[in-house]
Tab-separated table of C-alpha atoms in Angstrom:
chain	number	residue	atom	x	y	z
A	28	UNK	CA	-0.012	0.097	-0.029
A	29	UNK	CA	1.243	3.277	-1.043
A	30	UNK	CA	0.853	5.860	1.987
A	31	UNK	CA	2.141	8.977	0.072
A	32	UNK	CA	-0.001	12.216	0.273
A	33	UNK	CA	-1.760	11.706	-3.120
A	34	UNK	CA	-4.150	13.912	-5.011
A	35	UNK	CA	-6.264	12.708	-7.665
A	36	UNK	CA	-6.476	14.259	-11.187
A	37	UNK	CA	-9.432	14.287	-13.483
A	38	UNK	CA	-8.112	11.211	-15.065
A	39	UNK	CA	-7.912	9.275	-11.839
A	40	UNK	CA	-4.204	9.149	-11.835
A	41	UNK	CA	-2.538	9.960	-8.437
A	42	UNK	CA	0.180	12.571	-8.281
A	43	UNK	CA	2.515	12.661	-5.098
A	44	UNK	CA	3.259	16.208	-3.901
A	45	UNK	CA	6.910	17.219	-4.390
A	46	UNK	CA	8.907	17.130	-1.054
A	47	UNK	CA	11.777	19.542	-0.324
A	48	UNK	CA	13.965	20.382	2.853
A	49	UNK	CA	14.652	23.554	4.433
A	50	UNK	CA	17.826	23.609	6.771
A	51	UNK	CA	18.472	26.658	8.783
A	52	UNK	CA	22.046	27.724	10.143
A	53	UNK	CA	21.254	30.436	12.648
A	54	UNK	CA	24.704	31.962	13.070
A	55	UNK	CA	26.406	34.840	11.318
A	56	UNK	CA	29.321	36.963	11.700
A	57	UNK	CA	27.358	40.203	12.192
A	58	UNK	CA	23.863	41.065	12.411
A	59	UNK	CA	22.788	43.251	9.451
A	60	UNK	CA	20.783	46.269	10.496
A	61	UNK	CA	17.923	45.201	7.921
A	62	UNK	CA	17.777	41.713	8.935
A	63	UNK	CA	14.745	40.316	10.622
A	64	UNK	CA	15.676	36.554	10.035
A	65	UNK	CA	16.489	34.159	12.925
A	66	UNK	CA	20.241	34.988	13.013
A	67	UNK	CA	22.536	35.232	15.933
A	68	UNK	CA	26.232	36.813	15.884
A	69	UNK	CA	28.853	34.307	16.270
A	70	UNK	CA	30.469	34.152	19.629
A	71	UNK	CA	33.444	31.782	19.912
A	72	UNK	CA	33.859	28.443	17.930
A	73	UNK	CA	30.726	27.464	16.120
A	74	UNK	CA	29.301	24.155	17.424
A	75	UNK	CA	29.239	22.422	14.066
A	76	UNK	CA	29.389	18.624	15.163
A	77	UNK	CA	26.941	19.128	17.894
A	78	UNK	CA	24.431	21.237	15.895
A	79	UNK	CA	24.514	18.701	12.873
A	80	UNK	CA	23.932	15.801	15.450
A	81	UNK	CA	21.002	17.825	16.849
A	82	UNK	CA	19.616	18.305	13.382
A	83	UNK	CA	19.691	14.704	12.454
A	84	UNK	CA	18.311	13.809	15.970
A	85	UNK	CA	15.551	16.263	15.145
A	86	UNK	CA	14.805	14.789	11.645
A	87	UNK	CA	14.319	11.425	13.100
A	88	UNK	CA	11.113	12.779	14.880
A	89	UNK	CA	9.723	13.861	11.405
A	90	UNK	CA	10.233	10.916	9.372
A	91	UNK	CA	6.535	10.255	9.099
A	92	UNK	CA	6.193	13.267	7.219
A	93	UNK	CA	8.289	11.809	4.294
A	94	UNK	CA	5.605	9.254	3.458
A	95	UNK	CA	7.500	7.394	0.787
A	96	UNK	CA	8.582	10.305	-1.218
A	97	UNK	CA	12.101	11.076	-2.644
A	98	UNK	CA	13.675	14.633	-1.709
A	99	UNK	CA	13.616	16.853	-4.634
A	100	UNK	CA	15.534	19.865	-3.319
A	101	UNK	CA	17.365	21.137	-0.259
A	102	UNK	CA	17.823	24.736	0.670
A	103	UNK	CA	20.360	25.713	3.465
A	104	UNK	CA	19.525	29.273	4.677
A	105	UNK	CA	20.548	31.395	7.580
A	106	UNK	CA	22.218	33.187	9.203
A	107	UNK	CA	25.277	32.415	7.184
A	108	UNK	CA	25.461	28.633	6.136
A	109	UNK	CA	28.770	29.179	4.557
A	110	UNK	CA	30.275	29.433	8.142
A	111	UNK	CA	29.976	25.737	8.238
A	112	UNK	CA	32.378	23.453	6.715
A	113	UNK	CA	31.779	21.114	3.801
A	114	UNK	CA	32.696	18.321	6.232
A	115	UNK	CA	29.658	19.237	8.494
A	116	UNK	CA	27.335	19.179	5.293
A	117	UNK	CA	28.778	15.853	4.303
A	118	UNK	CA	27.892	14.312	7.842
A	119	UNK	CA	24.423	15.886	7.575
A	120	UNK	CA	23.618	14.694	4.030
A	121	UNK	CA	24.916	11.113	4.812
A	122	UNK	CA	22.719	11.090	8.070
A	123	UNK	CA	19.664	12.327	6.195
A	124	UNK	CA	19.915	9.696	3.550
A	125	UNK	CA	19.574	6.958	6.068
A	126	UNK	CA	16.141	8.091	6.457
A	127	UNK	CA	14.956	9.010	2.621
A	128	UNK	CA	16.262	8.966	-0.782
A	129	UNK	CA	17.633	11.986	-2.526
A	130	UNK	CA	16.304	12.471	-6.079
A	131	UNK	CA	19.009	11.672	-8.712
A	132	UNK	CA	18.635	15.174	-9.975
A	133	UNK	CA	18.208	16.852	-6.380
A	134	UNK	CA	19.013	20.430	-6.229
A	135	UNK	CA	21.019	21.507	-3.176
A	136	UNK	CA	21.433	25.080	-2.449
A	137	UNK	CA	23.771	26.795	-0.102
A	138	UNK	CA	23.431	30.562	0.970
A	139	UNK	CA	26.867	32.058	0.933
A	140	UNK	CA	28.129	35.428	2.348
A	141	UNK	CA	31.030	36.734	0.181
A	142	UNK	CA	32.844	37.585	3.302
A	143	UNK	CA	33.059	34.176	4.699
A	144	UNK	CA	34.338	32.201	1.314
A	145	UNK	CA	37.626	31.195	-0.161
A	146	UNK	CA	38.487	28.976	-3.146
A	147	UNK	CA	38.879	25.799	-1.044
A	148	UNK	CA	35.316	25.891	0.517
A	149	UNK	CA	33.583	26.243	-2.920
A	150	UNK	CA	35.313	23.177	-4.049
A	151	UNK	CA	34.719	21.306	-0.955
A	152	UNK	CA	30.871	22.160	-1.179
A	153	UNK	CA	30.784	20.796	-4.714
A	154	UNK	CA	32.440	17.618	-3.528
A	155	UNK	CA	29.964	16.812	-0.862
A	156	UNK	CA	26.927	17.302	-3.367
A	157	UNK	CA	25.943	21.044	-3.087
A	158	UNK	CA	25.197	21.986	-6.629
A	159	UNK	CA	23.749	25.652	-6.411
A	160	UNK	CA	24.863	28.706	-4.487
A	161	UNK	CA	22.872	31.647	-3.446
A	162	UNK	CA	25.434	34.426	-3.024
A	163	UNK	CA	24.377	37.349	-0.612
A	164	UNK	CA	25.946	40.436	-2.526
A	165	UNK	CA	23.024	42.875	-1.814
A	166	UNK	CA	25.029	45.872	-3.516
A	167	UNK	CA	28.275	46.259	-5.405
A	168	UNK	CA	28.399	49.934	-4.166
A	169	UNK	CA	31.124	50.389	-1.402
A	170	UNK	CA	28.827	53.092	0.382
A	171	UNK	CA	25.777	51.132	0.289
A	172	UNK	CA	27.396	48.088	1.580
A	173	UNK	CA	28.882	49.862	4.606
A	174	UNK	CA	25.265	51.322	5.397
A	175	UNK	CA	23.953	47.964	5.046
A	176	UNK	CA	26.416	46.422	7.568
A	177	UNK	CA	27.957	44.012	5.180
A	178	UNK	CA	31.159	42.305	6.138
A	179	UNK	CA	32.189	42.144	2.545
A	180	UNK	CA	33.214	44.709	-0.162
A	181	UNK	CA	32.567	44.955	-3.844
A	182	UNK	CA	36.021	43.171	-4.510
A	183	UNK	CA	35.118	40.272	-2.233
A	184	UNK	CA	31.639	39.847	-3.843
A	185	UNK	CA	33.227	39.649	-7.491
A	186	UNK	CA	35.847	37.294	-6.223
A	187	UNK	CA	33.251	34.935	-4.682
A	188	UNK	CA	31.310	34.882	-7.812
A	189	UNK	CA	34.593	34.142	-9.769
A	190	UNK	CA	35.608	31.547	-7.360
A	191	UNK	CA	32.329	29.810	-7.461
A	192	UNK	CA	32.688	29.631	-11.404
A	193	UNK	CA	35.968	28.046	-11.091
A	194	UNK	CA	34.935	25.566	-8.625
A	195	UNK	CA	32.478	24.288	-11.237
A	196	UNK	CA	29.181	26.136	-10.019
A	197	UNK	CA	27.380	27.021	-13.295
A	198	UNK	CA	24.122	27.280	-11.381
A	199	UNK	CA	24.108	30.088	-8.887
A	200	UNK	CA	22.072	33.108	-7.634
A	201	UNK	CA	23.117	36.635	-6.855
A	202	UNK	CA	20.994	38.495	-4.312
A	203	UNK	CA	20.613	42.264	-4.808
A	204	UNK	CA	18.745	44.777	-3.074
A	205	UNK	CA	17.134	48.044	-4.607
A	206	UNK	CA	15.393	50.878	-2.947
A	207	UNK	CA	18.374	51.625	-0.886
A	208	UNK	CA	19.490	54.734	1.068
A	209	UNK	CA	19.165	57.658	-1.520
A	210	UNK	CA	19.663	55.348	-4.422
A	211	UNK	CA	18.940	56.569	-7.728
A	212	UNK	CA	17.844	54.505	-10.697
A	213	UNK	CA	21.371	54.563	-12.309
A	214	UNK	CA	22.839	53.430	-9.097
A	215	UNK	CA	20.430	50.345	-9.101
A	216	UNK	CA	21.181	49.584	-12.788
A	217	UNK	CA	24.827	49.598	-11.965
A	218	UNK	CA	24.455	46.921	-9.530
A	219	UNK	CA	22.418	44.944	-11.937
A	220	UNK	CA	24.968	45.447	-14.765
A	221	UNK	CA	27.784	44.318	-12.535
A	222	UNK	CA	26.115	41.115	-11.590
A	223	UNK	CA	25.156	40.496	-15.434
A	224	UNK	CA	28.691	41.076	-16.461
A	225	UNK	CA	30.082	38.759	-13.900
A	226	UNK	CA	27.883	35.804	-15.317
A	227	UNK	CA	25.137	35.289	-12.785
A	228	UNK	CA	22.526	33.138	-14.371
A	229	UNK	CA	19.942	33.994	-11.697
A	230	UNK	CA	19.417	37.308	-9.784
A	231	UNK	CA	17.111	37.765	-6.878
A	232	UNK	CA	16.256	41.594	-7.017
A	233	UNK	CA	14.146	42.706	-4.291
A	234	UNK	CA	13.188	46.058	-2.655
A	235	UNK	CA	14.505	46.869	0.624
A	236	UNK	CA	11.703	46.728	3.270
A	237	UNK	CA	11.832	47.965	6.835
A	238	UNK	CA	10.965	45.195	9.151
A	239	UNK	CA	9.940	45.550	12.953
A	240	UNK	CA	12.773	44.299	15.437
A	241	UNK	CA	15.736	45.526	13.192
A	242	UNK	CA	18.084	48.405	13.548
A	243	UNK	CA	16.668	50.150	10.287
A	244	UNK	CA	13.377	50.052	12.122
A	245	UNK	CA	14.682	52.062	15.058
A	246	UNK	CA	16.854	54.415	12.806
A	247	UNK	CA	15.293	54.269	9.244
A	248	UNK	CA	17.619	55.144	6.173
A	249	UNK	CA	16.465	57.685	3.774
A	250	UNK	CA	14.678	55.501	1.021
A	251	UNK	CA	13.918	56.643	-2.285
A	252	UNK	CA	10.334	58.115	-2.883
A	253	UNK	CA	7.604	56.161	-4.493
A	254	UNK	CA	7.915	57.547	-8.021
A	255	UNK	CA	11.618	56.885	-7.827
A	256	UNK	CA	11.059	53.467	-6.566
A	257	UNK	CA	8.747	52.811	-9.522
A	258	UNK	CA	11.545	54.259	-11.977
A	259	UNK	CA	13.937	51.876	-10.410
A	260	UNK	CA	11.780	48.727	-10.867
A	261	UNK	CA	10.711	49.519	-14.204
A	262	UNK	CA	14.303	50.291	-15.408
A	263	UNK	CA	15.712	47.290	-13.803
A	264	UNK	CA	13.094	45.016	-15.115
A	265	UNK	CA	13.786	46.242	-18.851
A	266	UNK	CA	17.567	45.891	-18.340
A	267	UNK	CA	17.286	42.224	-17.082
A	268	UNK	CA	14.805	41.339	-19.940
A	269	UNK	CA	17.262	42.858	-22.357
A	270	UNK	CA	19.883	40.595	-21.104
A	271	UNK	CA	17.689	37.317	-21.344
A	272	UNK	CA	16.590	37.195	-17.789
A	273	UNK	CA	12.922	36.031	-17.386
A	274	UNK	CA	11.013	37.323	-14.616
A	275	UNK	CA	9.429	34.190	-13.325
A	276	UNK	CA	8.605	35.445	-9.798
A	277	UNK	CA	8.013	38.810	-8.232
A	278	UNK	CA	11.706	39.272	-7.377
A	279	UNK	CA	13.422	36.406	-9.112
A	280	UNK	CA	14.948	36.647	-12.718
A	281	UNK	CA	16.582	33.727	-14.435
A	282	UNK	CA	18.269	32.925	-17.665
A	283	UNK	CA	16.727	29.749	-19.268
A	284	UNK	CA	17.227	26.704	-17.387
A	285	UNK	CA	18.351	28.533	-14.179
A	286	UNK	CA	14.929	28.839	-12.296
A	287	UNK	CA	15.243	27.891	-8.480
A	288	UNK	CA	13.412	24.641	-8.215
A	289	UNK	CA	13.295	24.699	-4.389
A	290	UNK	CA	11.709	28.279	-4.485
A	291	UNK	CA	9.418	27.009	-7.159
A	292	UNK	CA	8.149	24.196	-4.917
A	293	UNK	CA	7.307	26.932	-2.092
A	294	UNK	CA	5.511	29.024	-4.745
A	295	UNK	CA	3.590	26.085	-6.181
A	296	UNK	CA	2.264	25.017	-2.556
A	297	UNK	CA	4.461	21.813	-2.429
A	298	UNK	CA	5.594	20.307	0.807
A	299	UNK	CA	8.814	21.001	2.594
A	300	UNK	CA	10.719	19.441	5.785
A	301	UNK	CA	12.375	21.720	8.166
A	302	UNK	CA	15.280	21.217	10.413
A	303	UNK	CA	17.372	23.605	12.283
A	304	UNK	CA	16.515	26.444	14.909
A	305	UNK	CA	13.639	28.387	13.818
A	306	UNK	CA	13.021	26.574	10.571
A	307	UNK	CA	9.360	26.336	9.212
A	308	UNK	CA	7.859	23.368	7.393
A	309	UNK	CA	4.685	22.424	5.543
A	310	UNK	CA	3.379	18.956	5.115
A	311	UNK	CA	0.215	17.485	3.374
A	312	UNK	CA	-0.865	14.295	5.064
A	313	UNK	CA	-2.452	11.244	3.433
A	314	UNK	CA	-5.729	11.921	5.241
A	315	UNK	CA	-6.003	15.259	3.681
A	316	UNK	CA	-4.764	17.498	6.467
A	317	UNK	CA	-2.097	20.149	5.676
A	318	UNK	CA	0.118	21.105	8.559
A	319	UNK	CA	2.504	23.897	9.370
A	320	UNK	CA	5.014	23.491	11.710
A	321	UNK	CA	8.214	25.695	13.383
A	322	UNK	CA	11.325	24.420	15.130
A	323	UNK	CA	12.589	25.926	18.437
A	324	UNK	CA	13.902	29.315	17.469
A	325	UNK	CA	16.800	30.023	19.837
A	326	UNK	CA	19.969	28.027	18.891
A	327	UNK	CA	20.839	27.155	22.522
A	328	UNK	CA	17.314	25.886	23.161
A	329	UNK	CA	17.354	23.979	20.009
A	330	UNK	CA	20.741	22.395	20.987
A	331	UNK	CA	19.391	21.484	24.542
A	332	UNK	CA	16.167	19.998	23.594
A	333	UNK	CA	15.989	16.172	23.325
A	334	UNK	CA	12.427	15.100	23.173
A	335	UNK	CA	11.145	17.672	20.662
A	336	UNK	CA	12.383	20.438	18.808
A	337	UNK	CA	9.061	21.594	17.233
A	338	UNK	CA	7.748	24.562	19.015
A	339	UNK	CA	4.563	24.848	17.000
A	340	UNK	CA	2.542	22.753	14.794
A	341	UNK	CA	-0.893	23.909	13.393
A	342	UNK	CA	-3.597	22.406	10.892
A	343	UNK	CA	-4.360	25.017	8.214
A	344	UNK	CA	-8.138	25.184	8.045
A	345	UNK	CA	-9.931	24.484	4.873
A	346	UNK	CA	-11.368	27.868	4.740
A	347	UNK	CA	-7.791	29.462	4.802
A	348	UNK	CA	-6.359	27.214	2.211
A	349	UNK	CA	-7.379	29.488	-0.866
A	350	UNK	CA	-5.615	32.513	0.652
A	351	UNK	CA	-2.461	30.185	1.674
A	352	UNK	CA	-2.309	28.800	-1.901
A	353	UNK	CA	-2.662	32.200	-3.566
A	354	UNK	CA	0.048	33.788	-1.476
A	355	UNK	CA	2.371	31.622	-2.945
A	356	UNK	CA	1.099	30.903	-6.536
A	357	UNK	CA	0.347	34.420	-7.268
A	358	UNK	CA	3.982	35.435	-6.774
A	359	UNK	CA	4.602	33.601	-9.963
A	360	UNK	CA	4.558	35.165	-13.431
A	361	UNK	CA	3.166	31.999	-15.092
A	362	UNK	CA	0.330	31.692	-12.356
A	363	UNK	CA	-1.328	28.589	-11.858
A	364	UNK	CA	-3.971	26.148	-13.120
A	365	UNK	CA	-7.200	25.070	-11.453
A	366	UNK	CA	-5.953	21.535	-11.343
A	367	UNK	CA	-2.931	22.587	-9.349
A	368	UNK	CA	-5.120	24.471	-6.870
A	369	UNK	CA	-6.976	21.204	-6.249
A	370	UNK	CA	-4.105	18.850	-6.093
A	371	UNK	CA	-2.145	21.160	-3.674
A	372	UNK	CA	-5.222	22.114	-1.350
A	373	UNK	CA	-7.545	19.193	-1.750
A	374	UNK	CA	-10.532	21.606	-2.408
A	375	UNK	CA	-12.692	21.918	-5.517
A	376	UNK	CA	-11.618	24.585	-7.732
A	377	UNK	CA	-15.340	25.890	-7.680
A	378	UNK	CA	-14.449	27.280	-4.297
A	379	UNK	CA	-12.529	30.147	-5.981
A	380	UNK	CA	-14.333	30.378	-9.100
A	381	UNK	CA	-16.485	33.436	-8.228
A	382	UNK	CA	-13.321	35.419	-6.839
A	383	UNK	CA	-11.291	34.388	-10.101
A	384	UNK	CA	-14.151	35.705	-12.268
A	385	UNK	CA	-14.464	39.079	-10.375
A	386	UNK	CA	-10.755	39.655	-10.505
A	387	UNK	CA	-10.468	38.934	-14.260
A	388	UNK	CA	-13.184	41.431	-14.822
A	389	UNK	CA	-11.334	43.946	-12.834
A	390	UNK	CA	-8.330	43.465	-15.096
A	391	UNK	CA	-6.185	41.910	-12.319
A	392	UNK	CA	-5.963	38.365	-13.372
A	393	UNK	CA	-5.579	36.947	-16.966
A	394	UNK	CA	-6.401	33.255	-18.306
A	395	UNK	CA	-4.932	31.659	-21.288
A	396	UNK	CA	-4.459	28.038	-22.040
A	397	UNK	CA	-5.688	27.170	-18.550
A	398	UNK	CA	-3.164	29.101	-16.827
A	399	UNK	CA	-4.348	31.917	-14.381
A	400	UNK	CA	-1.880	34.559	-13.667
A	401	UNK	CA	-1.788	38.328	-12.529
A	402	UNK	CA	-1.783	40.802	-15.394
A	403	UNK	CA	1.079	43.367	-15.363
A	404	UNK	CA	-1.110	45.647	-13.368
A	405	UNK	CA	-2.201	42.830	-11.092
A	406	UNK	CA	1.546	41.718	-10.527
A	407	UNK	CA	2.047	45.194	-8.949
A	408	UNK	CA	-1.183	44.857	-6.880
A	409	UNK	CA	-0.819	41.208	-5.615
A	410	UNK	CA	-1.800	42.447	-2.028
A	411	UNK	CA	-5.049	43.700	-3.210
A	412	UNK	CA	-5.684	40.323	-5.232
A	413	UNK	CA	-4.985	38.258	-2.058
A	414	UNK	CA	-7.335	40.466	0.104
A	415	UNK	CA	-10.163	38.903	-2.203
A	416	UNK	CA	-9.378	35.392	-0.853
A	417	UNK	CA	-9.708	36.330	2.860
A	418	UNK	CA	-12.148	33.994	4.339
A	419	UNK	CA	-15.713	35.599	5.139
């Protein structure tokens, strides 16, 4: 008997929901003033071996969530995962594979800070199976890097990209922010042009937002006015398109064949396991339930706990599923199909038909060849679209 979480298509053919894994490494060299992630400044030697052992112990408690599926992708985020050695990740991967199978074409992404990398580390990461990097550059402008609290400079960022390529990484992302302190469109385009010239096949280009519980929230930088922000966004999108980058998600641009498979699984409402301090997971059960869960947030507590490192588990109510699905799927330029909605939520698509019709009449959604996606105007008003899916 196959006990995978299955959804039935109109043909009656069952389809397993794809499964990914998120791994959180919570330490960094220095907390950036804009960062609201679960990251903690490194104090003394990192507990690599103890933390890897804790994650493997944690994973054993979630093996029921696997439900016979292969792992399609892994994303290692932080914090600064590149503070950990290749040997630590090799031990972690071997331990994980005692409980589930990695797909033959698995994508394994590591977030990397240019200020913590050298050639030997890149090669070591490749050797243990990491085949994609996400390099946190944020800007190539030395003044902006200083204001953002980054520990690297522009030369470090370019060197990291070059070293990654020399180590054999043909698939990598460069993270860039726009809407920075007093940034002009020319400044933003200069950052994009530098990443393009360096050979990045994928660029995450997103607007700086001021989050609560950050230094920038207490002492906000002087951000561009709204009209200037629109000029930056439109000019940057045009530049990327002219250089063969397709915008496939609100802030993700990729050359052909370089879309982030792990992130696509998030946006298509797939399943993902989670280990590491503060990591979040989402799982579809064979009985139709969809769960969200979170791990213990503080690293010291995560390391000490033995019986359970899960701090919160909740069932997503059926009435909330349309919004939960749309919060992900409407980030995608290509949108979604009714079939995907039904597969991933277990709901009949009739549950959203009236809302879809209304949004199409308002010019915010468009449907062609069974794909429902935001119009150019709708892509800029995603929050307004999502409000239409709030439960009554």
